[in-house]
XYZ file of C-alpha atoms in Angstrom:
619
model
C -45.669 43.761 -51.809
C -43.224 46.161 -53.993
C -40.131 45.261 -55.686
C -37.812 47.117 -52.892
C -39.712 45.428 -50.246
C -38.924 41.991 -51.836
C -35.385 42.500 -52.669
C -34.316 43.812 -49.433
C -31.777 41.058 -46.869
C -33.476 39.482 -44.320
C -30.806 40.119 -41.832
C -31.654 43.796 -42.300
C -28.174 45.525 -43.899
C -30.282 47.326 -46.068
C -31.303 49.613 -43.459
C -27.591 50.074 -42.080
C -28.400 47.503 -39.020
C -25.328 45.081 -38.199
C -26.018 41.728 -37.833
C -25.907 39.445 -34.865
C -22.719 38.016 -36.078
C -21.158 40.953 -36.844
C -22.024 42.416 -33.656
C -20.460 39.207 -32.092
C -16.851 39.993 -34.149
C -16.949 43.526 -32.891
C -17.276 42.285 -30.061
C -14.269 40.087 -29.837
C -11.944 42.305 -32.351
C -13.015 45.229 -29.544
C -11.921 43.263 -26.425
C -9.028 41.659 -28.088
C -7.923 44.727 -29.445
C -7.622 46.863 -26.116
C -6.047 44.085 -24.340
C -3.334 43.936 -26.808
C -2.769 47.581 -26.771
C -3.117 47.562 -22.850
C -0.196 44.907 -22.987
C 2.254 46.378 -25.396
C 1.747 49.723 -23.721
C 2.512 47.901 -20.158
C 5.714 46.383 -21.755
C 7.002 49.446 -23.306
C 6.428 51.409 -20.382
C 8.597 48.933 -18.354
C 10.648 48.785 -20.771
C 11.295 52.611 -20.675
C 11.170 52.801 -16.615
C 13.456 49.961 -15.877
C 16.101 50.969 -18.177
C 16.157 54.930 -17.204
C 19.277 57.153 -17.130
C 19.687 60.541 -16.310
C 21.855 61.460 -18.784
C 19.997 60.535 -21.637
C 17.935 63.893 -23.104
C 14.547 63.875 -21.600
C 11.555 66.456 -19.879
C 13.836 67.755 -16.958
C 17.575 67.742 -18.615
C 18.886 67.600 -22.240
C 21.899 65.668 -22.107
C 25.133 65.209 -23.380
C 25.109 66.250 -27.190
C 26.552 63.509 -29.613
C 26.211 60.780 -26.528
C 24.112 57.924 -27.211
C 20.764 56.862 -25.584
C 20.803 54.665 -22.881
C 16.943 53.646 -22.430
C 16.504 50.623 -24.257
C 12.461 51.920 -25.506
C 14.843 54.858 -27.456
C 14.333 58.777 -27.462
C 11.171 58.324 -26.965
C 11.404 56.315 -24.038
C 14.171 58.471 -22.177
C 11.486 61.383 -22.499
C 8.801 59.520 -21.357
C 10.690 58.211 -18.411
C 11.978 61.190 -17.427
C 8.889 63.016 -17.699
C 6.966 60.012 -15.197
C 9.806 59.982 -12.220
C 10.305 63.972 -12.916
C 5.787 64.122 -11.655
C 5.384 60.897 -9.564
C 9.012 60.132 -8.700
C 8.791 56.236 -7.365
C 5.048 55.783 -8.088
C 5.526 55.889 -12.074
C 5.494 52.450 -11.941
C 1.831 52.319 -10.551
C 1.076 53.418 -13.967
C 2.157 50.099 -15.560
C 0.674 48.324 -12.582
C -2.665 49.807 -13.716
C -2.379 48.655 -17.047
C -1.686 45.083 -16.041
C -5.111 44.883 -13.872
C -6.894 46.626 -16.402
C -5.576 44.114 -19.031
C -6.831 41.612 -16.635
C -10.358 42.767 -16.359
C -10.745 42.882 -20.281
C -9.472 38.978 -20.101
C -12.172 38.158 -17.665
C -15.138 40.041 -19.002
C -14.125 38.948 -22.918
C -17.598 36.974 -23.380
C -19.384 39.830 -22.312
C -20.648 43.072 -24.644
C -17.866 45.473 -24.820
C -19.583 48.658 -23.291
C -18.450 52.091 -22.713
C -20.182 53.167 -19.614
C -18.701 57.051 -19.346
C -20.017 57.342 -16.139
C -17.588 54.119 -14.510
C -15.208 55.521 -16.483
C -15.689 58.947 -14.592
C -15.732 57.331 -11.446
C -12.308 55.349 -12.050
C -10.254 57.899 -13.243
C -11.244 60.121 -10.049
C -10.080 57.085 -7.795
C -6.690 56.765 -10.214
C -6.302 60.671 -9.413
C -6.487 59.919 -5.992
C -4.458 57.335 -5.635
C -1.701 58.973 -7.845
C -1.940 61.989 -5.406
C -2.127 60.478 -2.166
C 0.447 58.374 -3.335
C 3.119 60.644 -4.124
C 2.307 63.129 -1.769
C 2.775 60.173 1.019
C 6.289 58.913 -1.189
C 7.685 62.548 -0.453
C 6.459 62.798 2.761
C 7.880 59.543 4.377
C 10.703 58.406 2.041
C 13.987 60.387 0.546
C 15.671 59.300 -2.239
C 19.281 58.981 -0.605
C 21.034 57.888 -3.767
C 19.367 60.808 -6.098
C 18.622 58.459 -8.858
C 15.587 60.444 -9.709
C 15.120 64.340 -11.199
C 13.041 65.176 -8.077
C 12.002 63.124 -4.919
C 10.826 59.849 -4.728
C 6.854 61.184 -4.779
C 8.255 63.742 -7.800
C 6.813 67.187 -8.572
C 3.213 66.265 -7.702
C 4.200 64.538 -4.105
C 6.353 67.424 -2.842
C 3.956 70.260 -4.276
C 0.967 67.859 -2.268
C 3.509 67.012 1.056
C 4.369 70.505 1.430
C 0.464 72.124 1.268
C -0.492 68.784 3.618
C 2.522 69.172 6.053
C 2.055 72.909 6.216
C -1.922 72.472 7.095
C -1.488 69.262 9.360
C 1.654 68.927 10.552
C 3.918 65.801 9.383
C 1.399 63.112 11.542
C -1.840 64.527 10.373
C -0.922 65.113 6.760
C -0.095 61.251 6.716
C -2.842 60.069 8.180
C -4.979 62.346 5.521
C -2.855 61.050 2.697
C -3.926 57.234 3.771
C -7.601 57.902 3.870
C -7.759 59.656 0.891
C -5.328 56.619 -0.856
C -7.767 54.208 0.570
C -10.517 55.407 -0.608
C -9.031 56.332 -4.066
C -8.438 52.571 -4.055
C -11.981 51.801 -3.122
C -13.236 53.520 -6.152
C -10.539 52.269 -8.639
C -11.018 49.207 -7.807
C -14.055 48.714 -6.038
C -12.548 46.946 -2.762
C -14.155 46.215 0.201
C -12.098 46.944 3.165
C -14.884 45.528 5.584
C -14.513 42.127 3.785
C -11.223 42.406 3.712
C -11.287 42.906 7.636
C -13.161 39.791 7.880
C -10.871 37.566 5.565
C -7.950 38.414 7.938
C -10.273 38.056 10.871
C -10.962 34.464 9.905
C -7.299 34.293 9.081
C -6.129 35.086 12.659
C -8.851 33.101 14.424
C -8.142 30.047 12.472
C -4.282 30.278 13.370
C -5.608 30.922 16.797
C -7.500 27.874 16.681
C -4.650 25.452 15.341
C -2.246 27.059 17.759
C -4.282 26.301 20.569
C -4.786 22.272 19.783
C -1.293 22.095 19.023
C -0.753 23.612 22.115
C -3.525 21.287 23.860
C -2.019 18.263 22.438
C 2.173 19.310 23.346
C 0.676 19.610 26.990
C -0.981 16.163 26.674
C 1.625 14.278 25.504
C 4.160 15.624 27.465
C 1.793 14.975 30.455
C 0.977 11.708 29.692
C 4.996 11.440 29.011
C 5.856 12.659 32.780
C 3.491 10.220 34.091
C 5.050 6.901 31.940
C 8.530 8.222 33.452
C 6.645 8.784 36.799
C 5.129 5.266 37.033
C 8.323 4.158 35.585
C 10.690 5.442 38.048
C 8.243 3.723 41.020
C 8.387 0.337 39.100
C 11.639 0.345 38.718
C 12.230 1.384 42.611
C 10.044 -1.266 43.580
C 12.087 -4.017 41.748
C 15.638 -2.905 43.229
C 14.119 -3.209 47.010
C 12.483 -5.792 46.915
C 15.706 -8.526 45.011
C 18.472 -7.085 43.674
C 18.094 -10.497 41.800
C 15.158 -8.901 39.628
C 17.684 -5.978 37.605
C 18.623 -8.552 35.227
C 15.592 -9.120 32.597
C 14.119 -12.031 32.404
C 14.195 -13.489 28.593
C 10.589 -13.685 27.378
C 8.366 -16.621 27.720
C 8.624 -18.864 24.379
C 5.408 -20.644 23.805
C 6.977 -23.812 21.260
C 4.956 -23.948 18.390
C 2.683 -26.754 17.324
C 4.967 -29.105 15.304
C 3.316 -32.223 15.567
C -0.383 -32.345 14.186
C -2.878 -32.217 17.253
C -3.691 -35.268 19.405
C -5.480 -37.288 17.040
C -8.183 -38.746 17.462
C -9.588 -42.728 17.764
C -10.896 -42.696 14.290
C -7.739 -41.954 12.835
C -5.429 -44.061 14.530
C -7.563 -47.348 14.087
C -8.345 -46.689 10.225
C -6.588 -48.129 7.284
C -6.398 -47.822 4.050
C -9.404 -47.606 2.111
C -11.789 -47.054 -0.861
C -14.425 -44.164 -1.233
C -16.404 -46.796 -3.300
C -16.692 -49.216 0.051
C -17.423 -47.053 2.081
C -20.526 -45.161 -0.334
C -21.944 -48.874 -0.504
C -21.957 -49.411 3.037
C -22.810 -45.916 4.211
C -19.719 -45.758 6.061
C -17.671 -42.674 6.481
C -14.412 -42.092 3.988
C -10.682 -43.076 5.518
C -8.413 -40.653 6.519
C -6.106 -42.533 4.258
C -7.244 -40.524 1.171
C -5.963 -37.419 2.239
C -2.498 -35.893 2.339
C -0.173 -36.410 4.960
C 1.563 -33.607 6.033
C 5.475 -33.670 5.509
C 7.465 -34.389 8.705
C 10.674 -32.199 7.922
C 8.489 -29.200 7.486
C 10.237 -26.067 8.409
C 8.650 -25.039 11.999
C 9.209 -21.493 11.590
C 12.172 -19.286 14.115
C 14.441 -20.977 16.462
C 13.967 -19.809 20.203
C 17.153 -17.539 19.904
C 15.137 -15.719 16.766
C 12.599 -14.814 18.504
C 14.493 -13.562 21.866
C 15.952 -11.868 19.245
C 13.155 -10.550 17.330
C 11.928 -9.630 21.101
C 14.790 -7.396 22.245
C 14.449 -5.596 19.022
C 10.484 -4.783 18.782
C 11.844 -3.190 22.310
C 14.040 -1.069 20.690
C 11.799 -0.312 17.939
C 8.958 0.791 20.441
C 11.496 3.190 22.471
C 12.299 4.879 19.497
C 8.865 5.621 18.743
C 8.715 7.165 22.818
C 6.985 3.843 24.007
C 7.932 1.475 26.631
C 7.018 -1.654 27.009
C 8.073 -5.391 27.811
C 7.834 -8.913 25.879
C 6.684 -10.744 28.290
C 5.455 -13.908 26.008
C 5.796 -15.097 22.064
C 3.787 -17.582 20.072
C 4.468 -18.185 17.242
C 2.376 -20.360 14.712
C 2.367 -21.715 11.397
C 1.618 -18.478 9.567
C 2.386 -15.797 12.083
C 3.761 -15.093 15.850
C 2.071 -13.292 18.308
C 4.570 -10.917 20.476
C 2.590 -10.262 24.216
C 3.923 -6.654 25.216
C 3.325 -5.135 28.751
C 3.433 -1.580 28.095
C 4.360 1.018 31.167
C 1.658 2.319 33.129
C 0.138 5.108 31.266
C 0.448 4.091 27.768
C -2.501 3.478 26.181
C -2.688 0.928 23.764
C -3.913 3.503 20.627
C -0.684 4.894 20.520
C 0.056 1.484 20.242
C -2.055 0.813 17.494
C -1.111 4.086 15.603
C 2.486 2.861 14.909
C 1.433 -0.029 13.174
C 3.153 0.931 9.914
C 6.188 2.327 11.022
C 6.652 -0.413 13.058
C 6.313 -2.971 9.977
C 8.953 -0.332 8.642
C 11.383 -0.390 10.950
C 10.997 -4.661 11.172
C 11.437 -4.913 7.883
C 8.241 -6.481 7.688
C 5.274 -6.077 5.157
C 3.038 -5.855 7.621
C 2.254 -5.700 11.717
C -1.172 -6.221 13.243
C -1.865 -5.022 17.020
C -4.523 -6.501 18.868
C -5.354 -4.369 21.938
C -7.522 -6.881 24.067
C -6.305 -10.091 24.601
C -9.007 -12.143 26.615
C -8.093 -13.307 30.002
C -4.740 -11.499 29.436
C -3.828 -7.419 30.142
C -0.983 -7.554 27.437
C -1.499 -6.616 23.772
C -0.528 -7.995 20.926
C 2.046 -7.674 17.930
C 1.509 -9.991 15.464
C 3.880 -10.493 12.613
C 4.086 -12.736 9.627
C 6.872 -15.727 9.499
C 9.238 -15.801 6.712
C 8.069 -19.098 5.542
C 4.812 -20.426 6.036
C 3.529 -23.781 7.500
C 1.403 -25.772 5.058
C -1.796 -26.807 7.108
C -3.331 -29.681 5.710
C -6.996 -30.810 5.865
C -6.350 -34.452 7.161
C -3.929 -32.717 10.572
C -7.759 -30.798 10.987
C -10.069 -33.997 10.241
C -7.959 -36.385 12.463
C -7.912 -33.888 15.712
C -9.770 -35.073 18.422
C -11.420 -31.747 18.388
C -13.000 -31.805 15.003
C -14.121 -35.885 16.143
C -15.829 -34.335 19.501
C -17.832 -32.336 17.373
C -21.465 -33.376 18.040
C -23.226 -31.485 14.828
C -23.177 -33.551 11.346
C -22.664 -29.732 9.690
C -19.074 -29.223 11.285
C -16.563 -27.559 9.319
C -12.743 -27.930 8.957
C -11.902 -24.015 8.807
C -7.919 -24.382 10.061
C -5.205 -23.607 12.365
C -5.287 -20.399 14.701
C -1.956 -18.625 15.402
C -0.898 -21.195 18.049
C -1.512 -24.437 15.710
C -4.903 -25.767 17.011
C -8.070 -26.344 14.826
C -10.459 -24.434 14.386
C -14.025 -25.581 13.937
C -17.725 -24.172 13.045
C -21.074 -25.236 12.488
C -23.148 -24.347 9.544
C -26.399 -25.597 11.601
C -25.927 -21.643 13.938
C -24.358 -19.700 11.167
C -27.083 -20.487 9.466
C -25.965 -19.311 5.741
C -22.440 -18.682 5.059
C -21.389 -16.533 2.640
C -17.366 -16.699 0.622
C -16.689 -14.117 -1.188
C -13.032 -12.579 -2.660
C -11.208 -11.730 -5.983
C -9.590 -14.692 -8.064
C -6.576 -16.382 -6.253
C -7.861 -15.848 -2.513
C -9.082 -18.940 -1.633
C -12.702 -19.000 -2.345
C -12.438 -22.817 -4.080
C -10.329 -23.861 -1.387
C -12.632 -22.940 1.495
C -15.476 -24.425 -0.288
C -14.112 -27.734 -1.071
C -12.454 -28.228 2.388
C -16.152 -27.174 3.947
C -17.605 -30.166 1.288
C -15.009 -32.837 2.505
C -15.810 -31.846 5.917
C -19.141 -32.518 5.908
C -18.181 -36.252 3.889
C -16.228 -37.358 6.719
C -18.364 -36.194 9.309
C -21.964 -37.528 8.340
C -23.632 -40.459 6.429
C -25.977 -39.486 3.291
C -28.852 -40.274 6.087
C -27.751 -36.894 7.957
C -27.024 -34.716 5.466
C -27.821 -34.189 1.874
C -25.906 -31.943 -0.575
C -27.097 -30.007 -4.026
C -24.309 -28.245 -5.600
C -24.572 -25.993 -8.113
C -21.503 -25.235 -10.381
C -21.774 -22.853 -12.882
C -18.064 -22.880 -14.070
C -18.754 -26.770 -14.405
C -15.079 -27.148 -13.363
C -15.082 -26.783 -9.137
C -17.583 -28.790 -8.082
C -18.012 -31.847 -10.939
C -14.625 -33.901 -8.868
C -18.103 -34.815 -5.870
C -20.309 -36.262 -9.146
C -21.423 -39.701 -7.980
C -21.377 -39.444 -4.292
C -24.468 -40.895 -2.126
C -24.571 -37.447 -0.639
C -26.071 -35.897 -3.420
C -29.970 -35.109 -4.101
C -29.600 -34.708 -7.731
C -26.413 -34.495 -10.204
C -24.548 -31.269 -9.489
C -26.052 -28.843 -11.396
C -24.080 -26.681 -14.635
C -27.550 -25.267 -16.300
C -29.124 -22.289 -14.781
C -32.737 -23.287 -15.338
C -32.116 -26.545 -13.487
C -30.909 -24.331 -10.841
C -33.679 -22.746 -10.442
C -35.692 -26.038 -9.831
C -33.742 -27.228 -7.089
C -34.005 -24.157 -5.465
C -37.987 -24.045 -6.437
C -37.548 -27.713 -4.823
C -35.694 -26.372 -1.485
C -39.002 -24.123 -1.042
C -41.346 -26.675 -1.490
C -39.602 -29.099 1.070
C -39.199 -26.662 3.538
C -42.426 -25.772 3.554
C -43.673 -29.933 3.742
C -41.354 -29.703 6.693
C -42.670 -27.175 8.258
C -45.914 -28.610 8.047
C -44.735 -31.935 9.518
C -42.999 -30.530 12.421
C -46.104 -28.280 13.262
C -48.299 -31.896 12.793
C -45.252 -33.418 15.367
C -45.205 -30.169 17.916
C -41.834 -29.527 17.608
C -39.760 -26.603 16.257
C -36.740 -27.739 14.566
C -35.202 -30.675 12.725
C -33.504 -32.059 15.459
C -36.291 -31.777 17.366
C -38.470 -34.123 15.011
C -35.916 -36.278 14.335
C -35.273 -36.950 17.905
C -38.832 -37.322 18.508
C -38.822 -40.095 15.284
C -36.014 -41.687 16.938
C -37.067 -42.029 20.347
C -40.797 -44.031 18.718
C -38.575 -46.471 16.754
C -36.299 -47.330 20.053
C -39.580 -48.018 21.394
C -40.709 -50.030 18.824
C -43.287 -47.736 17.789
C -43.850 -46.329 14.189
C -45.380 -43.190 13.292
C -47.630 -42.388 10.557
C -46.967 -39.569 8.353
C -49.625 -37.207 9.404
C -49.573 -34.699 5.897
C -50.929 -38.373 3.692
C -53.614 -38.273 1.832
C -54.682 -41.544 0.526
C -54.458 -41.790 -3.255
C -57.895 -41.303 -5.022
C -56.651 -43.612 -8.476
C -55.907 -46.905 -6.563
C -59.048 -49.201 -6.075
C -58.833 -50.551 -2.863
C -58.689 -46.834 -0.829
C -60.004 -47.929 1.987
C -56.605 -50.358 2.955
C -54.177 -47.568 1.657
C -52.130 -47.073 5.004
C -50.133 -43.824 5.965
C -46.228 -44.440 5.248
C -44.597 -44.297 8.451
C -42.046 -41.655 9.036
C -38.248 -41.519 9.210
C -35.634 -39.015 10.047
C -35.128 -36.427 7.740
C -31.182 -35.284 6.812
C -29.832 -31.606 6.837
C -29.718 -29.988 3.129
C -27.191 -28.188 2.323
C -27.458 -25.858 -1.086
C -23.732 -25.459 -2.482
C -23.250 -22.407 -5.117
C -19.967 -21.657 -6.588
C -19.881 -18.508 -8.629
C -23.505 -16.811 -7.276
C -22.845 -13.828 -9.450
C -22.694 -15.301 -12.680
C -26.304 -17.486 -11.419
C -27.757 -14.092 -10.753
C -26.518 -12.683 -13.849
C -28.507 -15.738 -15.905
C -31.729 -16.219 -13.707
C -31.592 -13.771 -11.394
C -35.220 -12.663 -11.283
C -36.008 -16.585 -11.251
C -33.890 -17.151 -7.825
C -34.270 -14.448 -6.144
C -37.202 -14.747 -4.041
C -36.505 -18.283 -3.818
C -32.969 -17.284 -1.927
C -34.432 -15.332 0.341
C -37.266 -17.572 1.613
C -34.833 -19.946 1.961
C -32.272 -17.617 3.509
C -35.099 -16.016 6.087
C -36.990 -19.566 6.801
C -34.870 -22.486 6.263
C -32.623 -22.798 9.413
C -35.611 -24.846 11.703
C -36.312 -27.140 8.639
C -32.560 -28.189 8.781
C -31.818 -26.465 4.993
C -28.872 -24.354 4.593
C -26.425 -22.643 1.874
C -23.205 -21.611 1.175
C -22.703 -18.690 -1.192
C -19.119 -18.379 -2.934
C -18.745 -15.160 -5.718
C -16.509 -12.445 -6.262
C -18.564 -9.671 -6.667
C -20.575 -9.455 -3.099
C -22.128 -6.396 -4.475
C -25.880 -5.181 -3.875
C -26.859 -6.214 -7.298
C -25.665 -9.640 -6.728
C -26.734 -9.920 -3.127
C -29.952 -8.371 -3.501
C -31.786 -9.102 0.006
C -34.976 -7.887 -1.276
């Protein structure tokens, strides 16, 4: 290889060749550059237009001598002006208007190669000619220039020399219509329009307006319909009620249903116990006294007087005639933590309209929020039901010591509450089978659990049911260490979470097996089956024994006869943060518990805040 050859760039300057970078600042300095100019010339020429006056010296006139220039772009300016409006009269300013779009395109294509294709170029400035002509020609033909601002016409020199040749060949309607093709398709080759699309654009346009007008049309006919026949059925009601009693024109008030103020009729239990200890009764096997809990306070504040609510009555009326609806309180309840307001709408009014104004109705009660129900059960009235201003407190011992919650035949009965009209409200784990509590911090979670726990204390003896709560928080559930219910200590370590649950699987499946050795299918079934040998006197063997291969004397080893077996019920508090820690341990062993467990009498109860699919997986 030569000297020359050595020493010569790599990027190839030597041969005159710009580089790629330099080609990339031409580039930009190119672009850049012409959109500048195009702007500056657009603002001069604005400039220059806008600020026009005929006596300044220009193309057509030369002005008063010593007098000085008007046009703010100076001499220059006043000639240029002059000379535009003297040629296109009123369409000088589509020469600006040009340079703006032009300035425009440069912006957008400014990442792309500047080019000079001569042929575009060609084929633009024929369309600009075409459009300038048509233009002007069409400005003189149509439009006069009654103040004569301008030198010549409104279309200038060029538009009367083109309206005059056009008007003299076509007469004053063809020679328009002549002008506008040839301006359209100027325009199409300037610019490179589509007029077919553009059809279509404001072909979509109208029939989408169309569209809209006609459901809005639809819907005025339907409501005012459905309006004629509420005023219809209205009229014929209210006819109805003047011949038969003229007694019946004054409204009745609505029907007040008292609220509950006393707890409900309690049971025997809890009017024959006294005070006593939790110790006692663990030793004995006994249930706990009602003693322990909380009474409830006797001047508790019951919630509205009856002339409230007539009150509150008349004026959901009012409220619901504003909104175009009428209807009737024919009944309120009210309860510890909201009152139910029965309605009977007029014939006609469906109860989605209803339903709709739930908001503005809270709105116009002042009140954060209104729930309708539309069905009722054995009732045809619907329902408004508002929140009270103060709340009852419902305590656990009014539920426990209700005759209802002592009827209860099923060891797994929970204690969930009060209902709207102040009566208990029960459940049973046992058909559920697996409940799961979930919500954010401060709803309740802890609450619900604990009141489901005491439930189950003072409903069955550690012989019926058996409890295994895991508490990973080590906070919630530690207060129920040392009760007889329990199968093991309550639980704070992951790992020995896992075990009981490994545990749960292994004794449902030994259950299984016994109940399939005893013919029946469910707990109950085998523990009524167990119960009805020993009122008999009779003891059966358990059938899964196999005698004990170590001990000497085999052949006496006898079967251990078999006893009822309790329910099992698998407490976790914070499930997400057990998942989170041994997740892939407990999974499976959740789900076979959650998918086979309800005949073998095993159940749980789920509490987290996260109810997510991560955390309750399902497999």
């Amino acid at each position: 290889m030569s000297k020359a050859n050595q020493n010569q760039p790599a990027d190839g300057s030597a041969n005159g060749k710009i580089s790629e970078k330099g080609q990339e600042i031409l580039q930009r300095v190119s672009h850049e550059g012409l959109l500048i100019s195009l702007i500056a010339l657009f603002v001069y020429l604005m400039l220059a237009l806008l600020s026009y006056s005929s006596s300044d010296p220009g193309w057509s006139s030369t002005g008063m001598s010593g007098e000085a220039i008007h046009n703010l772009a100076g001499p220059t300016g006043a000639w240029l002006s002059d000379r535009l409006y003297s040629w296109f009269g009123n369409l000088a300013y589509l020469l600006p208007v040009i340079l703006v779009y032009q300035a425009l395109i440069q912006f957008r294509d400014r990442n792309k190669p500047f080019t000079l294709d001569w042929m575009l170029i060609a084929l633009r400035f024929t369309g600009f000619i075409l459009v300038m002509v048509s233009a002007t020609g069409l400005a003189s033909l149509q439009f006069y220039d009654a103040e004569q601002s301008l030198p010549f016409s409104s279309g200038g020199l060029l538009g009367e020399e083109i309206a005059a040749a056009t008007e003299a060949a076509f007469n004053r309607i063809g020679a328009t219509i002549l002008l506008l093709a040839i301006l359209f398709f100027g325009c199409t080759i300037f610019t490179d329009i589509s007029w077919l699309a553009v059809m279509d654009f404001l072909g979509q346009l109208v029939l989408t307006a169309y569209d809209k007008a006609g459901d809005y049309v639809r819907n005025k006919r339907i409501e005012k319909e459905e309006k004629h026949i509420a005023e219809q059925a209205q009229k014929e009601r209210k006819a109805a009620v003047e011949i038969k009693s003229q007694k019946q024109l004054e409204k009745k008030p609505p029907k007040i249903t008292p609220p509950v103020i006393t707890p409900p009729k309690p049971s025997v239990r809890a009017q024959k116990e006294k005070q006593g200890t939790l110790f006692e009764t663990a030793v004995t096997g006994e249930l706990p006294k009602l003693e322990l809990l909380d009474k409830a306070s006797e001047n508790q504040d019951t919630g509205f007087s009856e002339e409230s609510l007539e009150a509150m009555s008349k004026l959901l009326e009012l409220k619901l005639q504003d909104f175009g609806i009428s209807a009737e309180v024919v009944s309120v309840q009210p309860g510890p933590v909201i009152t139910r307001f029965e309605i009977q709408p007029a014939p006609g009014v469906k109860a989605s309209r209803i339903s709709n104004l739930a908001k503005d109705l809270a709105r116009s009660l002042s009140l954060v929020s209104v729930r309708v129900v539309e069905v009722i059960p054995g009732k045809s009235f619907v329902g408004i039901e508002t929140p009270n201003e103060k709340r009852q407190m419902v305590l656990l011992r009014e539920v426990l010591a209700s005759e209802a919650y002592e009827k209860a035949k099923s060891p797994l009965t929970f204690a969930l509450g009060h209902d709207i009209s102040g009566q208990p409200v029960m459940a049973d784990l046992a058909k559920m089978p697996h409940l799961l509590v979930a919500g954010t911090t401060g709803s309740g979670k802890s609450v619900g659990v604990n009141s489901m726990l005491i439930s189950l204390l003072y409903k069955a003896t550690p012989r019926e049911v058996r409890l295994i709560l895991v508490d990973p928080k080590m906070l919630e559930l530690s207060i129920y260490e040392g009760i007889p219910h329990l199968l093991t200590p309550v639980i704070t370590d992951m790992n020995d979470a896992s075990n009981g649950l490994r545990w749960c699987v292994g004794e449902m499946e030994r259950r299984y097996k016994l109940m399939a050795a005893m013919g029946v299918r469910n707990l109950a079934g085998f523990n009524r089956k167990i119960e009805e040998a020993n009122a008999r006197g009779e003891q059966i063997p358990d059938p899964l024994w196999v005698p004990d291969p170590m001990v000497l004397d085999v052949e006496n080893q006898e079967a251990p006869n078999l006893d009822t077996l309790p329910f099992i019920v698998v407490v976790i508090d914070e499930f997400a943060d057990m998942m989170m820690i041994v997740g892939k341990k407990v999974e499976q062993l959740i789900a076979r518990i959650a998918q086979k467990a309800r005949a073998a009498g095993i159940h749980m109860v789920l509490a987290t805040q996260r109810p997510s699919v991560d955390v309750i997986t399902g497999l």
